[in-house]
Amino acid sequence: MAFRSTSSAASLALLLLLASLAVSTATGLGSSSSPSNPSARNVAFSRRRTRSAAAAASLTSSRESVSAAADAVPRGGSTRAATRPEDDEEGDDDDVEARREAEEEARKVRAALAKYRSDQSVLLQLRSTLLSEALAQRGVPLPTLRDVCTTDGDRPAEKCDWDCALSTVEEPKTCLYSFDAEPDTKVVAPLGTDQWISLSALNRLRRTDPTKVEPMWHGRYAILQSWFSDESEYSLLQHVGIGGFLVSSVLLDLGGGMVLRSLLALAVLSALCVSMPLLEYLVGRILVSSALWSKWISWHRIVHAALPFKLLVGQIAWKSIAGAFAKLEGAVRERAVDFECAILEECVPVTVGMGVEEESEEEEDDDEVADLEGEDYEDEEDSEYDEDYDEGSDW
């Protein structure tokens, strides 16, 4: 449409030019008809010149408009009118926006399709699971949820043997309880692993809080049943001797600590009986002292109080005595546990590391000494037999 409007404007400009030429020709003819009047001739000449200049100017402007219209026509034979740079930028922005909208719409479609497929997959698995459960209830041998699930506590901890090593400055060992084991102390770990723990720390932990022992190895090993049970073949207590047996099995384990508590109560009563004369003397002196009876106004109300109040005072006194006895028992038990740890440190043999060579050398020396003693004893027996034989032959 822009091209048609441009061509119509050019044709209109040509018509105007032709009309102006026709008017100028007619004026020239009219002026030539009166040659006798020179002033009129001059006026007509000036008018013709003015009209010629106006016609030339209109022709020039019409040519410029025609050339501008021709430049506005796009190259390559396209009939669409050329646009301005602002229009081109607006068109590009519209195209980019349309492309973004199309991409966003395509992304939404893909996301919806992926969600639909995942939901259908989940529903298909759920249907197959329900079908397997129903068929298994009817006797069809198919796996069910019970076959593929492991409930907490269904898998029992396994018994295991132990390795013992010596932690030194040259070869330090890590400890699950205290990060690093102390130098010149023994550490133990399940056989074939490097999850070491100090022997003393392990024994002290099983005495104070046994529920925290097996979680040190995430419940994989039955440490208490394997290493500290008399029925286990991997027990550490089989190396402690008679002293360790009395401390561990009798004093601390028998009756849940009842032996220790009974012995401690017996010791306290014995101490009271031994110190009874001294206590009687002190109580008598306090009862007849002037300092006590001078405060009669303060404590006579307690003496003459009702029976429930006296029972309450007795209960408070009993709780105080029981608390003091419990603290004494805890202190004694702590000393007994330390003594047990020292026995374990001394008696449990080293199976890996540096201490193995030293212990093997000591065992070889003991065997050699025993062999030598046995040989000497045999030599003495032979010599006594020979002497007896000689005496019998002389007789």
Short mmCIF file of N, CA and C in Angstrom, two decimals, residues 233-371:
data_model
loop_
_atom_site.label_atom_id
_atom_site.label_comp_id
_atom_site.label_asym_id
_atom_site.label_seq_id
_atom_site.Cartn_x
_atom_site.Cartn_y
_atom_site.Cartn_z
N GLU A 233 34.08 -67.75 74.63
CA GLU A 233 35.43 -68.22 74.38
C GLU A 233 36.41 -67.09 74.09
N TYR A 234 35.88 -65.88 73.85
CA TYR A 234 36.73 -64.72 73.57
C TYR A 234 36.84 -63.79 74.78
N SER A 235 36.48 -64.25 75.95
CA SER A 235 36.43 -63.39 77.13
C SER A 235 37.82 -62.91 77.52
N LEU A 236 37.89 -61.63 77.87
CA LEU A 236 39.14 -61.07 78.37
C LEU A 236 39.42 -61.48 79.80
N LEU A 237 38.35 -61.87 80.51
CA LEU A 237 38.50 -62.19 81.93
C LEU A 237 39.20 -63.51 82.17
N GLN A 238 39.43 -64.30 81.12
CA GLN A 238 40.13 -65.57 81.31
C GLN A 238 41.63 -65.37 81.50
N HIS A 239 42.11 -64.13 81.33
CA HIS A 239 43.53 -63.85 81.50
C HIS A 239 43.85 -63.12 82.79
N VAL A 240 42.85 -62.82 83.62
CA VAL A 240 43.08 -61.93 84.77
C VAL A 240 43.54 -62.68 86.01
N GLY A 241 43.40 -63.98 86.07
CA GLY A 241 43.84 -64.73 87.23
C GLY A 241 42.85 -64.66 88.39
N ILE A 242 43.32 -65.13 89.56
CA ILE A 242 42.45 -65.22 90.73
C ILE A 242 42.11 -63.84 91.29
N GLY A 243 43.06 -62.91 91.23
CA GLY A 243 42.78 -61.56 91.73
C GLY A 243 41.73 -60.85 90.89
N GLY A 244 41.87 -60.97 89.59
CA GLY A 244 40.86 -60.37 88.72
C GLY A 244 39.51 -61.03 88.86
N PHE A 245 39.50 -62.34 89.10
CA PHE A 245 38.23 -63.04 89.30
C PHE A 245 37.52 -62.53 90.55
N LEU A 246 38.27 -62.34 91.65
CA LEU A 246 37.65 -61.87 92.88
C LEU A 246 37.11 -60.44 92.73
N VAL A 247 37.86 -59.60 92.03
CA VAL A 247 37.43 -58.21 91.88
C VAL A 247 36.28 -58.10 90.88
N SER A 248 36.42 -58.74 89.72
CA SER A 248 35.43 -58.57 88.66
C SER A 248 34.17 -59.39 88.90
N SER A 249 34.34 -60.70 89.05
CA SER A 249 33.19 -61.59 89.10
C SER A 249 32.51 -61.63 90.45
N VAL A 250 33.28 -61.46 91.54
CA VAL A 250 32.70 -61.58 92.87
C VAL A 250 32.32 -60.22 93.44
N LEU A 251 33.28 -59.33 93.50
CA LEU A 251 33.04 -58.06 94.18
C LEU A 251 32.13 -57.13 93.40
N LEU A 252 32.27 -57.05 92.07
CA LEU A 252 31.53 -56.07 91.29
C LEU A 252 30.31 -56.65 90.57
N ASP A 253 30.40 -57.92 90.13
CA ASP A 253 29.32 -58.48 89.32
C ASP A 253 28.32 -59.31 90.12
N LEU A 254 28.76 -59.99 91.16
CA LEU A 254 27.89 -60.91 91.86
C LEU A 254 26.74 -60.16 92.55
N GLY A 255 25.51 -60.53 92.20
CA GLY A 255 24.34 -59.90 92.80
C GLY A 255 24.15 -58.45 92.41
N GLY A 256 24.71 -58.04 91.29
CA GLY A 256 24.56 -56.64 90.87
C GLY A 256 25.23 -55.66 91.81
N GLY A 257 26.36 -56.05 92.40
CA GLY A 257 27.06 -55.19 93.34
C GLY A 257 26.62 -55.36 94.77
N MET A 258 25.79 -56.37 95.04
CA MET A 258 25.31 -56.58 96.40
C MET A 258 26.43 -57.00 97.35
N VAL A 259 27.42 -57.73 96.83
CA VAL A 259 28.55 -58.16 97.66
C VAL A 259 29.35 -56.95 98.13
N LEU A 260 29.61 -56.05 97.19
CA LEU A 260 30.34 -54.84 97.56
C LEU A 260 29.56 -54.01 98.58
N ARG A 261 28.26 -53.89 98.37
CA ARG A 261 27.43 -53.11 99.28
C ARG A 261 27.38 -53.77 100.67
N SER A 262 27.28 -55.08 100.70
CA SER A 262 27.22 -55.78 101.98
C SER A 262 28.54 -55.67 102.73
N LEU A 263 29.63 -55.85 102.01
CA LEU A 263 30.93 -55.73 102.66
C LEU A 263 31.17 -54.32 103.19
N LEU A 264 30.71 -53.33 102.41
CA LEU A 264 30.89 -51.95 102.85
C LEU A 264 30.04 -51.66 104.09
N ALA A 265 28.78 -52.16 104.11
CA ALA A 265 27.93 -51.97 105.29
C ALA A 265 28.51 -52.69 106.51
N LEU A 266 29.05 -53.88 106.29
CA LEU A 266 29.67 -54.62 107.39
C LEU A 266 30.90 -53.87 107.93
N ALA A 267 31.65 -53.28 107.02
CA ALA A 267 32.82 -52.52 107.47
C ALA A 267 32.40 -51.29 108.26
N VAL A 268 31.33 -50.62 107.83
CA VAL A 268 30.85 -49.44 108.57
C VAL A 268 30.36 -49.84 109.95
N LEU A 269 29.59 -50.93 110.03
CA LEU A 269 29.10 -51.39 111.33
C LEU A 269 30.24 -51.82 112.24
N SER A 270 31.24 -52.44 111.65
CA SER A 270 32.40 -52.85 112.45
C SER A 270 33.13 -51.63 113.00
N ALA A 271 33.25 -50.61 112.16
CA ALA A 271 33.90 -49.39 112.63
C ALA A 271 33.09 -48.73 113.74
N LEU A 272 31.76 -48.76 113.61
CA LEU A 272 30.92 -48.20 114.67
C LEU A 272 31.05 -48.99 115.97
N CYS A 273 31.09 -50.31 115.85
CA CYS A 273 31.23 -51.14 117.05
C CYS A 273 32.58 -50.91 117.74
N VAL A 274 33.60 -50.77 116.93
CA VAL A 274 34.93 -50.54 117.51
C VAL A 274 34.99 -49.19 118.20
N SER A 275 34.36 -48.20 117.57
CA SER A 275 34.40 -46.85 118.14
C SER A 275 33.22 -46.56 119.07
N MET A 276 32.47 -47.57 119.50
CA MET A 276 31.30 -47.35 120.35
C MET A 276 31.65 -46.72 121.70
N PRO A 277 32.67 -47.17 122.42
CA PRO A 277 32.99 -46.49 123.69
C PRO A 277 33.27 -44.99 123.53
N LEU A 278 34.01 -44.68 122.49
CA LEU A 278 34.28 -43.27 122.24
C LEU A 278 33.02 -42.50 121.91
N LEU A 279 32.14 -43.11 121.11
CA LEU A 279 30.89 -42.46 120.75
C LEU A 279 29.99 -42.28 121.98
N GLU A 280 29.92 -43.29 122.84
CA GLU A 280 29.12 -43.17 124.06
C GLU A 280 29.62 -42.03 124.95
N TYR A 281 30.92 -41.93 125.05
CA TYR A 281 31.47 -40.86 125.87
C TYR A 281 31.13 -39.49 125.27
N LEU A 282 31.27 -39.35 123.94
CA LEU A 282 30.97 -38.07 123.30
C LEU A 282 29.49 -37.72 123.42
N VAL A 283 28.60 -38.71 123.22
CA VAL A 283 27.17 -38.45 123.32
C VAL A 283 26.79 -38.07 124.75
N GLY A 284 27.37 -38.74 125.74
CA GLY A 284 27.08 -38.39 127.13
C GLY A 284 27.53 -37.00 127.47
N ARG A 285 28.70 -36.60 127.04
CA ARG A 285 29.19 -35.26 127.32
C ARG A 285 28.32 -34.20 126.65
N ILE A 286 27.82 -34.51 125.41
CA ILE A 286 26.96 -33.54 124.72
C ILE A 286 25.62 -33.41 125.43
N LEU A 287 25.07 -34.54 125.92
CA LEU A 287 23.75 -34.50 126.55
C LEU A 287 23.76 -33.75 127.89
N VAL A 288 24.87 -33.71 128.57
CA VAL A 288 24.93 -33.02 129.86
C VAL A 288 25.65 -31.68 129.77
N SER A 289 25.91 -31.23 128.56
CA SER A 289 26.64 -29.97 128.40
C SER A 289 25.71 -28.79 128.62
N SER A 290 26.25 -27.73 129.13
CA SER A 290 25.47 -26.51 129.36
C SER A 290 25.12 -25.80 128.06
N ALA A 291 25.96 -25.98 127.05
CA ALA A 291 25.66 -25.34 125.76
C ALA A 291 24.39 -25.90 125.14
N LEU A 292 24.11 -27.20 125.35
CA LEU A 292 22.89 -27.79 124.81
C LEU A 292 21.66 -27.34 125.60
N TRP A 293 21.73 -27.39 126.92
CA TRP A 293 20.56 -27.08 127.73
C TRP A 293 20.30 -25.58 127.83
N SER A 294 21.27 -24.79 127.53
CA SER A 294 21.01 -23.35 127.48
C SER A 294 20.14 -22.96 126.29
N LYS A 295 20.08 -23.83 125.29
CA LYS A 295 19.23 -23.60 124.10
C LYS A 295 17.91 -24.36 124.20
N TRP A 296 17.48 -24.69 125.42
CA TRP A 296 16.25 -25.47 125.59
C TRP A 296 15.05 -24.75 124.99
N ILE A 297 15.00 -23.47 125.08
CA ILE A 297 13.88 -22.71 124.52
C ILE A 297 13.78 -22.89 123.01
N SER A 298 14.90 -23.19 122.36
CA SER A 298 14.90 -23.31 120.89
C SER A 298 14.47 -24.71 120.44
N TRP A 299 14.88 -25.76 121.14
CA TRP A 299 14.61 -27.10 120.60
C TRP A 299 13.61 -27.91 121.41
N HIS A 300 13.05 -27.34 122.48
CA HIS A 300 12.08 -28.12 123.23
C HIS A 300 10.79 -28.32 122.44
N ARG A 301 10.49 -27.42 121.50
CA ARG A 301 9.28 -27.59 120.68
C ARG A 301 9.41 -28.82 119.76
N ILE A 302 10.64 -29.07 119.29
CA ILE A 302 10.85 -30.25 118.43
C ILE A 302 10.68 -31.52 119.24
N VAL A 303 11.14 -31.51 120.49
CA VAL A 303 11.03 -32.70 121.34
C VAL A 303 9.56 -33.02 121.63
N HIS A 304 8.77 -32.00 121.87
CA HIS A 304 7.36 -32.20 122.22
C HIS A 304 6.45 -32.04 121.00
N ALA A 305 6.98 -32.17 119.78
CA ALA A 305 6.17 -32.03 118.56
C ALA A 305 5.32 -33.28 118.36
N ALA A 306 4.38 -33.22 117.42
CA ALA A 306 3.51 -34.35 117.12
C ALA A 306 4.29 -35.47 116.43
N LEU A 307 3.70 -36.66 116.43
CA LEU A 307 4.37 -37.83 115.86
C LEU A 307 4.65 -37.69 114.35
N PRO A 308 3.73 -37.16 113.51
CA PRO A 308 4.07 -37.01 112.08
C PRO A 308 5.30 -36.15 111.84
N PHE A 309 5.46 -35.11 112.63
CA PHE A 309 6.64 -34.26 112.45
C PHE A 309 7.92 -35.02 112.81
N LYS A 310 7.84 -35.83 113.88
CA LYS A 310 9.01 -36.64 114.26
C LYS A 310 9.35 -37.67 113.17
N LEU A 311 8.29 -38.25 112.57
CA LEU A 311 8.53 -39.19 111.47
C LEU A 311 9.18 -38.49 110.27
N LEU A 312 8.75 -37.26 110.01
CA LEU A 312 9.35 -36.50 108.92
C LEU A 312 10.81 -36.20 109.18
N VAL A 313 11.11 -35.82 110.43
CA VAL A 313 12.52 -35.56 110.77
C VAL A 313 13.35 -36.84 110.66
N GLY A 314 12.77 -37.97 111.08
CA GLY A 314 13.48 -39.25 110.95
C GLY A 314 13.72 -39.63 109.49
N GLN A 315 12.73 -39.37 108.66
CA GLN A 315 12.89 -39.66 107.23
C GLN A 315 14.00 -38.82 106.61
N ILE A 316 14.04 -37.56 106.98
CA ILE A 316 15.09 -36.68 106.45
C ILE A 316 16.47 -37.16 106.92
N ALA A 317 16.56 -37.56 108.19
CA ALA A 317 17.84 -38.05 108.69
C ALA A 317 18.25 -39.35 108.00
N TRP A 318 17.27 -40.25 107.75
CA TRP A 318 17.59 -41.49 107.05
C TRP A 318 18.06 -41.24 105.62
N LYS A 319 17.42 -40.30 104.93
CA LYS A 319 17.86 -39.97 103.57
C LYS A 319 19.27 -39.40 103.57
N SER A 320 19.59 -38.62 104.57
CA SER A 320 20.95 -38.06 104.64
C SER A 320 21.97 -39.17 104.85
N ILE A 321 21.65 -40.11 105.76
CA ILE A 321 22.58 -41.22 106.01
C ILE A 321 22.71 -42.11 104.77
N ALA A 322 21.57 -42.39 104.09
CA ALA A 322 21.62 -43.22 102.88
C ALA A 322 22.40 -42.53 101.77
N GLY A 323 22.24 -41.21 101.63
CA GLY A 323 23.02 -40.48 100.62
C GLY A 323 24.50 -40.53 100.90
N ALA A 324 24.87 -40.39 102.18
CA ALA A 324 26.29 -40.47 102.53
C ALA A 324 26.83 -41.87 102.26
N PHE A 325 26.04 -42.90 102.56
CA PHE A 325 26.47 -44.27 102.29
C PHE A 325 26.61 -44.53 100.79
N ALA A 326 25.70 -43.97 99.97
CA ALA A 326 25.78 -44.13 98.51
C ALA A 326 27.04 -43.46 97.96
N LYS A 327 27.38 -42.28 98.50
CA LYS A 327 28.61 -41.62 98.06
C LYS A 327 29.84 -42.44 98.44
N LEU A 328 29.80 -43.02 99.64
CA LEU A 328 30.92 -43.88 100.06
C LEU A 328 31.01 -45.12 99.17
N GLU A 329 29.87 -45.70 98.84
CA GLU A 329 29.88 -46.87 97.96
C GLU A 329 30.40 -46.52 96.57
N GLY A 330 30.00 -45.35 96.04
CA GLY A 330 30.50 -44.93 94.73
C GLY A 330 32.00 -44.74 94.72
N ALA A 331 32.53 -44.15 95.80
CA ALA A 331 33.98 -43.95 95.87
C ALA A 331 34.71 -45.29 95.93
N VAL A 332 34.20 -46.22 96.75
CA VAL A 332 34.84 -47.53 96.84
C VAL A 332 34.73 -48.29 95.52
N ARG A 333 33.57 -48.21 94.87
CA ARG A 333 33.39 -48.89 93.59
C ARG A 333 34.34 -48.31 92.54
N GLU A 334 34.55 -47.00 92.57
CA GLU A 334 35.49 -46.39 91.62
C GLU A 334 36.90 -46.90 91.84
N ARG A 335 37.29 -47.05 93.09
CA ARG A 335 38.62 -47.61 93.36
C ARG A 335 38.71 -49.06 92.90
N ALA A 336 37.64 -49.82 93.09
CA ALA A 336 37.64 -51.21 92.64
C ALA A 336 37.73 -51.30 91.12
N VAL A 337 37.03 -50.41 90.40
CA VAL A 337 37.08 -50.40 88.94
C VAL A 337 38.48 -50.03 88.46
N ASP A 338 39.11 -49.06 89.11
CA ASP A 338 40.49 -48.71 88.75
C ASP A 338 41.44 -49.89 88.96
N PHE A 339 41.23 -50.61 90.05
CA PHE A 339 42.07 -51.79 90.32
C PHE A 339 41.82 -52.86 89.26
N GLU A 340 40.57 -53.03 88.84
CA GLU A 340 40.25 -53.98 87.77
C GLU A 340 40.89 -53.58 86.45
N CYS A 341 40.87 -52.28 86.13
CA CYS A 341 41.52 -51.81 84.90
C CYS A 341 43.03 -52.07 84.93
N ALA A 342 43.64 -51.86 86.09
CA ALA A 342 45.07 -52.13 86.21
C ALA A 342 45.37 -53.62 86.01
N ILE A 343 44.51 -54.49 86.52
CA ILE A 343 44.71 -55.93 86.33
C ILE A 343 44.57 -56.30 84.85
N LEU A 344 43.58 -55.73 84.16
CA LEU A 344 43.42 -56.01 82.73
C LEU A 344 44.61 -55.50 81.92
N GLU A 345 45.09 -54.30 82.26
CA GLU A 345 46.26 -53.76 81.55
C GLU A 345 47.48 -54.65 81.73
N GLU A 346 47.58 -55.28 82.88
CA GLU A 346 48.75 -56.11 83.16
C GLU A 346 48.63 -57.51 82.58
N CYS A 347 47.41 -58.07 82.56
CA CYS A 347 47.27 -59.49 82.25
C CYS A 347 46.85 -59.78 80.81
N VAL A 348 46.13 -58.88 80.14
CA VAL A 348 45.67 -59.17 78.78
C VAL A 348 46.87 -59.17 77.84
N PRO A 349 47.07 -60.24 77.08
CA PRO A 349 48.25 -60.31 76.21
C PRO A 349 48.10 -59.44 74.96
N VAL A 350 49.24 -58.97 74.46
CA VAL A 350 49.29 -58.19 73.22
C VAL A 350 49.36 -59.16 72.05
N THR A 351 48.48 -58.96 71.06
CA THR A 351 48.43 -59.88 69.90
C THR A 351 49.00 -59.27 68.63
N VAL A 352 49.04 -57.95 68.52
CA VAL A 352 49.59 -57.30 67.33
C VAL A 352 50.46 -56.14 67.80
N GLY A 353 51.45 -55.78 66.98
CA GLY A 353 52.26 -54.61 67.28
C GLY A 353 53.58 -54.96 67.94
N MET A 354 54.11 -53.97 68.66
CA MET A 354 55.45 -54.08 69.22
C MET A 354 55.52 -55.04 70.40
N GLY A 355 54.53 -55.07 71.25
CA GLY A 355 54.60 -55.88 72.46
C GLY A 355 54.58 -57.37 72.22
N VAL A 356 54.23 -57.80 71.02
CA VAL A 356 54.15 -59.24 70.74
C VAL A 356 55.53 -59.87 70.80
N GLU A 357 56.53 -59.20 70.23
CA GLU A 357 57.89 -59.76 70.22
C GLU A 357 58.43 -59.87 71.63
N GLU A 358 58.21 -58.84 72.45
CA GLU A 358 58.72 -58.88 73.82
C GLU A 358 58.07 -60.02 74.61
N GLU A 359 56.75 -60.17 74.47
CA GLU A 359 56.07 -61.23 75.20
C GLU A 359 56.50 -62.61 74.71
N SER A 360 56.71 -62.74 73.40
CA SER A 360 57.16 -64.04 72.88
C SER A 360 58.56 -64.36 73.39
N GLU A 361 59.42 -63.33 73.48
CA GLU A 361 60.76 -63.57 74.02
C GLU A 361 60.68 -63.97 75.49
N GLU A 362 59.81 -63.30 76.26
CA GLU A 362 59.68 -63.68 77.67
C GLU A 362 59.15 -65.10 77.81
N GLU A 363 58.18 -65.47 76.97
CA GLU A 363 57.66 -66.84 77.03
C GLU A 363 58.74 -67.85 76.67
N GLU A 364 59.57 -67.52 75.66
CA GLU A 364 60.66 -68.44 75.31
C GLU A 364 61.65 -68.58 76.45
N ASP A 365 61.95 -67.44 77.13
CA ASP A 365 62.87 -67.52 78.27
C ASP A 365 62.28 -68.36 79.39
N ASP A 366 60.97 -68.18 79.63
CA ASP A 366 60.33 -69.00 80.68
C ASP A 366 60.35 -70.48 80.32
N ASP A 367 60.12 -70.77 79.03
CA ASP A 367 60.16 -72.17 78.60
C ASP A 367 61.56 -72.75 78.76
N GLU A 368 62.57 -71.94 78.40
CA GLU A 368 63.94 -72.43 78.55
C GLU A 368 64.28 -72.69 80.02
N VAL A 369 63.85 -71.75 80.89
CA VAL A 369 64.11 -71.94 82.32
C VAL A 369 63.39 -73.18 82.82
N ALA A 370 62.16 -73.39 82.39
CA ALA A 370 61.43 -74.59 82.82
C ALA A 370 62.09 -75.85 82.31
N ASP A 371 62.59 -75.81 81.07
CA ASP A 371 63.28 -76.98 80.53
C ASP A 371 64.55 -77.28 81.32
#
